[in-house]
Coordinates of C-alpha atoms and ligand atoms in Angstrom, one line a residue:
M1 CA 20.9 2.5 0.7
L2 CA 17.9 3.6 1.1
L3 CA 18.6 6.7 3.3
Q4 CA 21.6 7.4 5.1
V5 CA 21.9 10.1 7.4
K6 CA 25.3 11.8 8.2
D7 CA 26.7 13.7 11.5
L8 CA 23.0 15.0 12.2
T9 CA 22.8 17.8 14.6
V10 CA 20.1 19.4 15.7
R11 CA 19.8 22.8 17.6
Y12 CA 16.6 24.2 19.3
G13 CA 18.3 27.8 20.4
G14 CA 20.9 27.4 21.8
H15 CA 20.4 23.3 23.4
L16 CA 21.9 21.7 21.2
A17 CA 19.6 18.6 20.9
V18 CA 21.2 16.1 18.6
W19 CA 25.4 16.1 18.1
E20 CA 26.7 15.0 14.9
A21 CA 24.7 11.4 14.6
G22 CA 25.1 8.9 11.9
F23 CA 22.9 5.7 10.7
T24 CA 21.7 4.1 7.6
L25 CA 18.3 2.5 6.8
G26 CA 18.1 -0.4 4.1
E27 CA 15.2 -1.5 2.0
G28 CA 12.9 -2.9 4.3
E29 CA 14.3 -2.5 7.5
V30 CA 13.8 -1.7 11.2
L31 CA 15.9 0.1 13.4
G32 CA 15.1 1.2 16.7
L33 CA 16.2 4.9 17.5
V34 CA 16.7 4.2 22.2
G35 CA 17.2 6.4 24.2
E36 CA 15.2 8.1 27.9
S37 CA 13.4 10.8 27.5
G38 CA 14.6 13.9 26.1
A39 CA 17.6 12.2 24.4
G40 CA 16.9 13.4 21.1
K41 CA 14.4 10.2 19.6
S42 CA 11.4 12.3 18.3
T43 CA 14.3 15.7 16.9
V44 CA 16.0 13.0 15.3
G45 CA 12.7 11.4 13.7
R46 CA 11.4 14.6 12.3
A47 CA 14.8 15.9 11.0
L48 CA 14.2 12.8 9.0
L49 CA 11.4 15.0 7.3
R50 CA 12.5 18.2 8.1
L51 CA 9.2 18.7 10.0
L52 CA 11.5 19.8 13.2
P53 CA 9.1 22.1 16.2
E54 CA 10.0 25.7 16.2
P55 CA 13.0 26.7 16.5
G56 CA 14.1 23.9 15.8
R57 CA 16.9 23.9 13.4
I58 CA 19.2 21.4 11.3
V59 CA 22.2 23.1 11.8
S60 CA 24.7 19.8 9.5
G61 CA 24.6 17.1 8.2
A62 CA 23.4 15.6 6.1
I63 CA 20.3 13.2 4.7
T64 CA 20.0 11.6 1.7
F65 CA 16.7 9.0 0.9
K66 CA 16.6 7.5 -2.7
G67 CA 19.5 8.9 -3.1
R68 CA 18.2 12.8 -3.6
D69 CA 19.7 15.1 -0.6
L70 CA 16.8 15.9 1.9
L71 CA 18.6 19.1 3.4
A72 CA 18.8 20.7 0.0
L73 CA 15.5 20.4 -1.5
P74 CA 12.9 23.0 -2.6
E75 CA 10.4 22.8 0.6
A76 CA 7.5 22.0 -2.0
E77 CA 9.6 18.9 -2.8
L78 CA 9.7 17.8 0.4
R79 CA 6.0 18.9 0.4
A80 CA 5.4 16.1 -2.8
L81 CA 7.0 13.0 -0.2
R82 CA 5.9 14.0 3.2
G83 CA 3.2 11.3 3.6
A84 CA 3.7 9.6 0.4
E85 CA 7.3 8.2 0.3
I86 CA 8.5 9.3 3.8
A87 CA 5.7 8.9 6.6
L88 CA 5.2 9.6 10.2
I89 CA 2.7 8.2 13.0
P90 CA 3.8 10.7 15.8
Q91 CA 4.1 10.5 19.1
D92 CA 1.1 12.3 20.5
P93 CA -2.1 11.0 18.4
L94 CA -4.9 13.9 19.6
A95 CA -1.8 16.6 18.8
A96 CA -1.2 15.3 15.5
L97 CA -5.2 15.1 14.6
N98 CA -7.7 18.5 13.8
P99 CA -10.1 18.7 16.4
A100 CA -12.3 20.6 13.8
F101 CA -12.6 17.8 10.9
R102 CA -14.2 14.6 10.4
I103 CA -12.0 11.5 10.9
G104 CA -12.8 10.9 7.4
L105 CA -12.3 14.1 5.5
Q106 CA -8.7 14.2 7.1
A107 CA -8.0 11.0 6.7
T108 CA -8.1 11.6 3.5
D109 CA -5.9 14.2 2.7
A110 CA -2.9 12.4 1.7
L111 CA -4.1 10.2 -0.9
A112 CA -6.3 13.4 -2.3
L113 CA -3.3 15.6 -2.7
H114 CA -0.6 12.7 -3.7
R115 CA -2.1 9.6 -4.8
G116 CA -5.4 11.6 -6.5
L117 CA -8.2 9.9 -4.7
S118 CA -11.7 11.5 -4.9
R119 CA -12.4 11.7 -1.2
R120 CA -15.5 8.8 -2.1
E121 CA -12.5 6.1 -3.1
G122 CA -10.1 7.7 -0.2
K123 CA -12.7 6.7 2.7
G124 CA -12.9 3.1 0.4
V125 CA -9.0 2.7 0.7
M126 CA -9.1 3.9 4.3
A127 CA -12.0 2.0 5.6
R128 CA -9.5 -0.8 4.5
L129 CA -7.4 0.1 6.7
L130 CA -9.1 0.9 9.4
A131 CA -10.6 -2.5 9.4
R132 CA -6.9 -3.6 9.3
M133 CA -6.2 -2.2 12.3
G134 CA -9.0 -3.7 13.7
I135 CA -11.1 -1.3 13.7
A136 CA -14.6 -2.8 13.7
D137 CA -17.1 -0.4 12.5
P138 CA -14.5 1.9 9.9
E139 CA -17.2 3.5 8.9
D140 CA -18.6 5.1 11.6
A141 CA -15.3 5.9 12.7
L142 CA -14.5 8.0 9.5
R143 CA -17.3 9.6 10.6
R144 CA -16.7 11.0 13.8
Y145 CA -14.6 13.7 15.3
P146 CA -11.0 12.7 16.5
H147 CA -12.4 13.3 20.4
E148 CA -15.1 10.9 19.9
L149 CA -12.6 8.5 19.0
S150 CA -10.4 6.3 22.2
G151 CA -7.3 6.2 22.5
G152 CA -6.3 3.9 21.3
M153 CA -8.9 4.6 17.8
R154 CA -6.8 7.2 17.2
Q155 CA -3.3 5.7 17.2
R156 CA -4.8 3.0 15.2
V157 CA -6.1 5.7 13.0
L158 CA -2.8 8.0 12.5
I159 CA -0.9 4.2 12.0
A160 CA -3.7 3.8 9.0
I161 CA -2.7 6.9 7.5
A162 CA 0.9 6.5 7.4
F163 CA 0.4 3.6 5.7
S164 CA -2.1 5.0 2.8
C165 CA 0.6 6.2 -0.1
G166 CA 2.3 3.4 0.2
P167 CA 5.5 5.0 1.7
S168 CA 8.6 3.1 1.1
L169 CA 10.6 5.2 4.8
L170 CA 7.9 5.3 7.9
V171 CA 8.7 7.0 11.2
A172 CA 6.9 5.5 14.0
D173 CA 7.5 7.6 16.7
E174 CA 6.9 5.9 20.0
P175 CA 3.3 5.1 18.5
T176 CA 1.5 3.2 21.1
T177 CA 3.3 4.6 25.0
S178 CA 0.8 6.6 25.6
L179 CA -2.0 3.2 25.9
D180 CA -2.3 0.2 28.0
V181 CA 0.1 -2.9 28.1
T182 CA -3.0 -5.0 26.4
T183 CA -3.9 -2.3 23.6
Q184 CA -0.1 -2.0 22.9
A185 CA 0.7 -4.9 22.6
Q186 CA -2.4 -5.9 20.0
I187 CA -1.9 -2.9 18.0
L188 CA 2.0 -3.1 17.8
R189 CA 1.4 -6.3 16.3
L190 CA -1.3 -4.9 13.8
L191 CA 1.8 -2.2 12.8
D192 CA 4.2 -4.9 12.2
G193 CA 1.9 -7.4 10.3
L194 CA 0.8 -4.0 7.9
R195 CA 5.4 -3.0 8.2
S196 CA 6.3 -6.7 7.0
E197 CA 4.0 -7.0 4.3
T198 CA 4.2 -3.7 2.3
R199 CA 8.2 -3.9 3.8
V200 CA 8.4 -0.6 4.8
A201 CA 11.7 0.5 5.9
T202 CA 11.2 2.1 9.7
C203 CA 12.4 4.0 11.7
F204 CA 11.2 2.6 15.5
I205 CA 11.4 4.9 18.2
T206 CA 10.7 3.2 21.2
H207 CA 12.9 3.5 24.9
D208 CA 11.1 0.2 25.5
L209 CA 13.5 -2.8 25.4
G210 CA 11.3 -5.8 24.4
I211 CA 9.3 -3.8 21.8
V212 CA 13.7 -3.6 20.5
A213 CA 13.6 -7.3 20.6
H214 CA 10.5 -8.2 18.8
L215 CA 10.2 -5.5 16.6
T216 CA 13.8 -4.3 15.3
H217 CA 16.1 -5.6 12.8
R218 CA 19.5 -3.0 14.7
V219 CA 19.4 -0.4 17.5
A220 CA 21.1 3.5 17.8
I221 CA 21.1 4.2 20.9
L222 CA 20.8 7.8 21.7
Y223 CA 22.4 9.8 25.1
A224 CA 22.0 13.5 25.6
G225 CA 21.5 13.8 21.6
C226 CA 25.4 11.6 20.4
L227 CA 24.3 8.2 19.5
V228 CA 26.7 6.1 21.8
E229 CA 26.2 2.7 20.0
Q230 CA 24.5 0.6 17.2
A231 CA 24.6 -3.0 16.3
P232 CA 21.9 -5.9 15.1
T233 CA 19.2 -6.2 17.9
E234 CA 20.3 -9.3 19.0
T235 CA 24.0 -8.2 19.5
I236 CA 22.6 -4.8 21.5
L237 CA 20.8 -7.2 24.1
T238 CA 23.2 -9.8 24.7
A239 CA 26.4 -8.1 23.6
P240 CA 25.8 -4.5 24.3
R241 CA 29.1 -2.4 24.7
H242 CA 28.6 1.0 26.2
P243 CA 28.3 1.8 29.9
Y244 CA 25.1 3.0 29.4
T245 CA 23.9 0.5 26.8
R246 CA 25.0 -2.5 29.8
A247 CA 22.9 0.0 32.0
L248 CA 19.8 -0.1 29.6
V249 CA 19.9 -4.0 28.8
G250 CA 20.7 -5.2 32.1
S251 CA 18.1 -2.9 33.9
L252 CA 20.6 -1.2 36.3
P253 CA 19.9 1.7 38.3
L254 CA 21.0 4.7 36.9
D255 CA 22.6 8.1 39.5
G256 CA 21.7 11.6 37.8
I257 CA 20.7 12.9 35.2
M258 CA 21.1 13.0 31.4
P259 CA 23.1 16.5 30.8
A260 CA 21.3 18.5 28.0
L261 CA 23.9 19.9 25.4
Q262 CA 25.0 23.4 24.7
G263 CA 28.2 23.4 22.7
P264 CA 29.4 20.5 21.1
P265 CA 30.6 18.0 23.7
Q266 CA 34.6 18.2 25.3
A267 CA 33.4 15.3 27.1
C268 CA 32.1 11.4 27.7
P269 CA 27.8 13.3 28.2
F270 CA 27.7 9.5 30.2
S271 CA 30.4 10.8 32.1
D272 CA 28.9 11.7 35.6
R273 CA 26.5 8.4 35.5
C274 CA 29.2 6.2 34.3
P275 CA 30.6 3.7 36.6
E276 CA 33.4 2.9 34.4
R277 CA 34.8 6.3 34.3
M278 CA 38.3 6.8 33.6
A279 CA 40.6 10.5 33.5
I280 CA 40.2 11.0 29.9
C281 CA 36.3 10.6 30.1
D282 CA 36.7 14.1 32.0
T283 CA 38.2 15.9 28.7
A284 CA 37.7 14.2 25.4
H285 CA 34.3 13.1 23.7
P286 CA 34.8 9.7 22.8
P287 CA 34.5 9.5 18.6
L288 CA 32.1 6.3 17.5
K289 CA 34.3 3.9 16.8
S290 CA 33.7 0.0 15.4
V291 CA 33.9 -3.0 17.5
G292 CA 32.7 -5.5 15.0
A293 CA 30.0 -6.2 12.5
G294 CA 27.8 -3.8 12.4
H295 CA 28.7 -3.0 15.7
Q296 CA 30.1 0.6 16.2
V297 CA 30.2 2.3 20.1
A298 CA 31.3 5.8 21.5
C299 CA 33.3 5.2 24.8
H300 CA 36.9 5.3 25.2
L301 CA 37.1 2.1 26.8
Y302 CA 37.4 1.2 23.7
Ligands
ATP1 N1 10.3 22.5 20.2 C1 11.4 22.5 21.2 N2 11.6 23.9 22.1 C2 13.1 23.4 22.6 N3 13.8 22.7 23.0 C3 12.9 21.2 22.7 C4 12.3 21.2 21.2 N4 11.6 19.8 21.2 C5 12.1 19.0 22.1 N5 12.8 19.7 22.9 C6 14.2 19.5 23.9 O1 14.9 18.9 23.0 C7 15.7 17.7 23.1 C8 14.9 16.4 22.6 O2 14.1 16.4 22.6 P1 13.6 15.4 21.9 O3 11.8 15.4 22.0 O4 14.0 15.2 20.8 O5 13.6 14.3 22.9 P2 12.8 12.3 22.8 O6 14.0 11.4 23.2 O7 12.2 12.1 21.8 O8 12.0 12.6 24.4 P3 11.2 11.4 25.3 O9 11.2 10.7 25.5 O10 10.7 12.1 26.2 O11 9.8 11.7 23.9 C9 15.3 17.3 25.0 O12 15.9 18.1 25.8 C10 14.1 19.1 25.0 O13 13.7 19.1 25.6
SF4_2 S1 33.6 7.0 27.8 FE1 34.5 7.1 30.2 S2 32.7 8.0 30.7 FE2 32.0 7.5 28.6 S3 30.8 5.5 28.5 FE3 33.0 5.5 28.5 S4 33.8 4.5 30.5 FE4 32.1 6.3 30.8
MG3 MG1 9.9 11.7 21.6

């Protein structure tokens, strides 16, 4: 197993953003991490790199990557992994690039740091990757500043950077949501091409079930920081069990809003909005239970 996450719990001060989430990722596997805005998707993704925004803290749990305990690694060793072994395509492409430096300089940082390439060699590698990502004139793009590129170009650059050092784990955090539909589809196709060619295991964060259907092997559904269902993609799309997943897959309207946890849940986090709510749902948090091959669900119905 490439990656094993167990009971991951993350806080931002008084707000419990992720509670006891667990999943695994095999070599070359693509896991879709799905949930509505604020469910904790980016928090889980960034926790895998121990790269949480302030005041985020991993308060408990374990993350094992290639047999190494990531939470116990000294910061220096983690820096050697980030961008090399584990890469992130961040959710906000503009914030991820430094406006003061040309693309060519920032895009070759990881290659210089992790692979010992000169800037010139790095630019050669990046130019080939940018061309693969559909940038017509890579040399020109490398000479530009981030604000001189379109949103789609910036996202192509960030994807190329993520792939530059040949990572074995990729966290792709909604890599195309800020773009128009045509550009989205184009970039996703190119990203998936690179992914399948390099066989990099990927944690693909999205709220788009169309993307899930096309790009992932397995899906984990997050709701209010809790992992409520996990199954092979086909199972999630054709035989979802959790009432929240069923609403998502069936595009059913949901009244109310997702709660924000402060402490460990004492009830089902979905109970306010659940059409199948029972008395026990308000007094006990349902544990994740196995309901089939590779299929787990956290709901008192099962
Ligand atoms: N830096 C921060 N400080 C305080 N709270 C935060 C911070 N970052 C995220 N949160 C909170 O943690 C929860 C989970 O946030 P997260 O960004 O992981 O959600 P998400 O599922 O990625 O949402 P989106 O789809 O909008 O990107 C949210 O309630 C959010 O408000
Ligand atoms: S535990 Fe109860 S409230 Fe929660 S999803 Fe299941 S049936 Fe609905
Ligand atoms: Mg997010």
